[in-house]
Coordinates of C-alpha atoms in Angstrom, one line a residue:
Chain A
M1 CA 51.6 135.4 91.1
N2 CA 51.1 138.4 93.5
E3 CA 48.6 140.5 91.6
L4 CA 45.3 138.8 90.7
E5 CA 44.1 139.0 87.0
I6 CA 40.5 138.0 87.8
S7 CA 38.8 140.9 89.6
T8 CA 36.0 140.4 92.2
A9 CA 33.2 142.0 90.3
P10 CA 32.7 139.2 87.8
M11 CA 33.0 136.7 90.9
H12 CA 29.9 138.3 92.5
R13 CA 28.1 137.9 89.2
L14 CA 29.2 134.2 89.0
C15 CA 27.8 133.7 92.5
E16 CA 24.5 135.3 91.6
K17 CA 24.3 133.0 88.5
A18 CA 24.8 130.2 91.0
G19 CA 21.8 131.3 92.9
A20 CA 23.7 132.8 95.9
E21 CA 22.1 135.7 97.8
R22 CA 25.3 137.4 99.0
V23 CA 29.0 136.9 98.8
S24 CA 31.5 138.6 101.0
E25 CA 34.3 140.5 99.3
A26 CA 36.9 138.2 100.8
A27 CA 35.0 135.2 99.4
A28 CA 34.8 136.7 96.0
K29 CA 38.5 137.4 96.0
K30 CA 39.2 133.9 97.2
L31 CA 37.1 132.5 94.2
G32 CA 38.9 134.7 91.8
K33 CA 42.3 133.5 93.1
V34 CA 41.2 129.9 92.9
L35 CA 40.0 130.2 89.4
E36 CA 43.2 131.9 88.4
E37 CA 45.2 129.1 89.8
I38 CA 43.2 126.5 87.9
G39 CA 43.4 128.8 84.8
V40 CA 47.2 128.9 85.0
K41 CA 47.4 125.2 85.5
I42 CA 45.2 124.7 82.4
A43 CA 47.3 127.2 80.4
K44 CA 50.5 125.4 81.3
E45 CA 49.1 122.1 80.2
A46 CA 47.7 123.6 77.1
W47 CA 51.1 125.2 76.1
D48 CA 52.8 121.9 76.5
Y49 CA 50.4 120.5 73.9
T50 CA 50.8 123.5 71.7
T51 CA 54.6 123.2 71.6
Y52 CA 54.4 119.4 71.2
A53 CA 52.4 120.0 68.2
G54 CA 55.1 122.3 66.8
R55 CA 53.1 125.5 67.2
K56 CA 53.7 128.8 69.0
T57 CA 50.0 129.8 69.5
I58 CA 47.7 128.1 71.9
K59 CA 44.5 127.1 69.9
V60 CA 41.0 126.0 71.2
E61 CA 41.9 122.4 70.9
D62 CA 44.9 122.8 73.2
I63 CA 42.7 124.3 75.9
E64 CA 40.2 121.5 75.4
I65 CA 42.6 118.7 76.1
A66 CA 44.3 120.6 78.9
V67 CA 41.0 121.0 80.7
R68 CA 40.3 117.3 80.5
K69 CA 43.8 116.6 81.9
V70 CA 43.5 119.0 84.7
M71 CA 40.0 118.3 85.7
E72 CA 40.5 114.6 85.7
K73 CA 43.5 114.7 88.1
Chain B
M1 CA 24.7 131.5 80.9
N2 CA 24.9 133.3 77.6
E3 CA 27.1 136.3 78.2
L4 CA 30.4 135.5 79.7
E5 CA 31.5 137.3 82.9
I6 CA 35.2 136.6 82.5
S7 CA 36.6 138.6 79.7
T8 CA 39.6 137.5 77.4
A9 CA 42.1 140.1 78.4
P10 CA 42.8 138.5 81.9
M11 CA 42.9 135.1 80.1
H12 CA 45.7 136.3 77.8
R13 CA 47.6 137.5 80.9
L14 CA 47.0 134.1 82.6
C15 CA 48.6 132.3 79.7
E16 CA 51.6 134.7 79.7
K17 CA 52.0 133.8 83.4
A18 CA 51.9 130.1 82.3
G19 CA 54.8 130.7 80.0
A20 CA 52.9 130.7 76.7
E21 CA 54.1 132.7 73.9
R22 CA 50.8 133.5 72.1
V23 CA 47.1 132.5 72.6
S24 CA 44.5 132.7 69.9
E25 CA 41.5 134.9 70.8
A26 CA 39.2 132.0 70.5
A27 CA 41.3 130.0 72.8
A28 CA 41.3 132.8 75.4
K29 CA 37.5 132.9 75.2
K30 CA 37.4 129.2 75.6
L31 CA 39.5 129.4 78.6
G32 CA 37.3 132.1 80.2
K33 CA 34.2 130.0 79.4
V34 CA 35.7 126.9 81.1
L35 CA 36.8 129.0 84.2
E36 CA 33.3 130.5 84.4
E37 CA 31.7 127.0 84.4
I38 CA 34.0 125.8 87.1
G39 CA 33.5 129.0 89.0
V40 CA 29.6 128.6 88.9
K41 CA 30.0 125.0 90.0
I42 CA 32.1 126.0 93.0
A43 CA 29.8 128.9 93.9
K44 CA 26.8 126.5 93.8
E45 CA 28.5 124.1 96.0
A46 CA 29.6 126.9 98.4
W47 CA 26.1 128.4 98.5
D48 CA 24.8 124.9 99.7
Y49 CA 27.3 125.0 102.5
T50 CA 26.4 128.7 103.3
T51 CA 22.6 127.9 103.6
Y52 CA 23.4 124.6 105.5
A53 CA 25.2 126.6 108.1
G54 CA 22.1 129.0 108.4
R55 CA 23.8 131.9 106.7
K56 CA 22.9 134.2 103.8
T57 CA 26.3 135.2 102.8
I58 CA 29.0 133.1 101.2
K59 CA 32.2 133.3 103.3
V60 CA 35.7 132.3 102.5
E61 CA 35.4 129.0 104.3
D62 CA 32.4 128.0 102.1
I63 CA 34.5 128.6 99.0
E64 CA 37.4 126.5 100.3
I65 CA 35.3 123.4 101.1
A66 CA 33.3 123.8 97.8
V67 CA 36.7 123.9 95.9
R68 CA 37.9 120.8 97.5
K69 CA 34.6 119.0 96.6
V70 CA 34.5 120.2 93.1
M71 CA 38.2 119.6 92.3
E72 CA 38.1 116.1 93.9
K73 CA 35.2 115.0 91.7

């Protein structure tokens, strides 16, 4: 995973929503990288459930159960 | 938090990176929403550390410690 999928602009806005005054560009990039890693982890878990259910398309329910598994670990 | 900051296009690419064949649009939207919620949680925690350190700009180290706190809970 070299190139990041999540850009820094939405990360700056997330930090604003969180009440932060300023965020360095490096910190915004770091936050995007972290969320991307968590996202890939959730997606991998979701895909396992998808295929286990005999499907080839990830559905909302697969994401929901995957989030519970990843965030509880 | 009504409007989402993280769009679905990068979520589809994250799922591809995770090895998934297809992702429904609703599932991609759900994944974006979840990552946004986690991101705001991390940013809030980071901002607490920032102000505690007497700063007004979130730095990489604030994100790093916040991630550990949020993901360990």
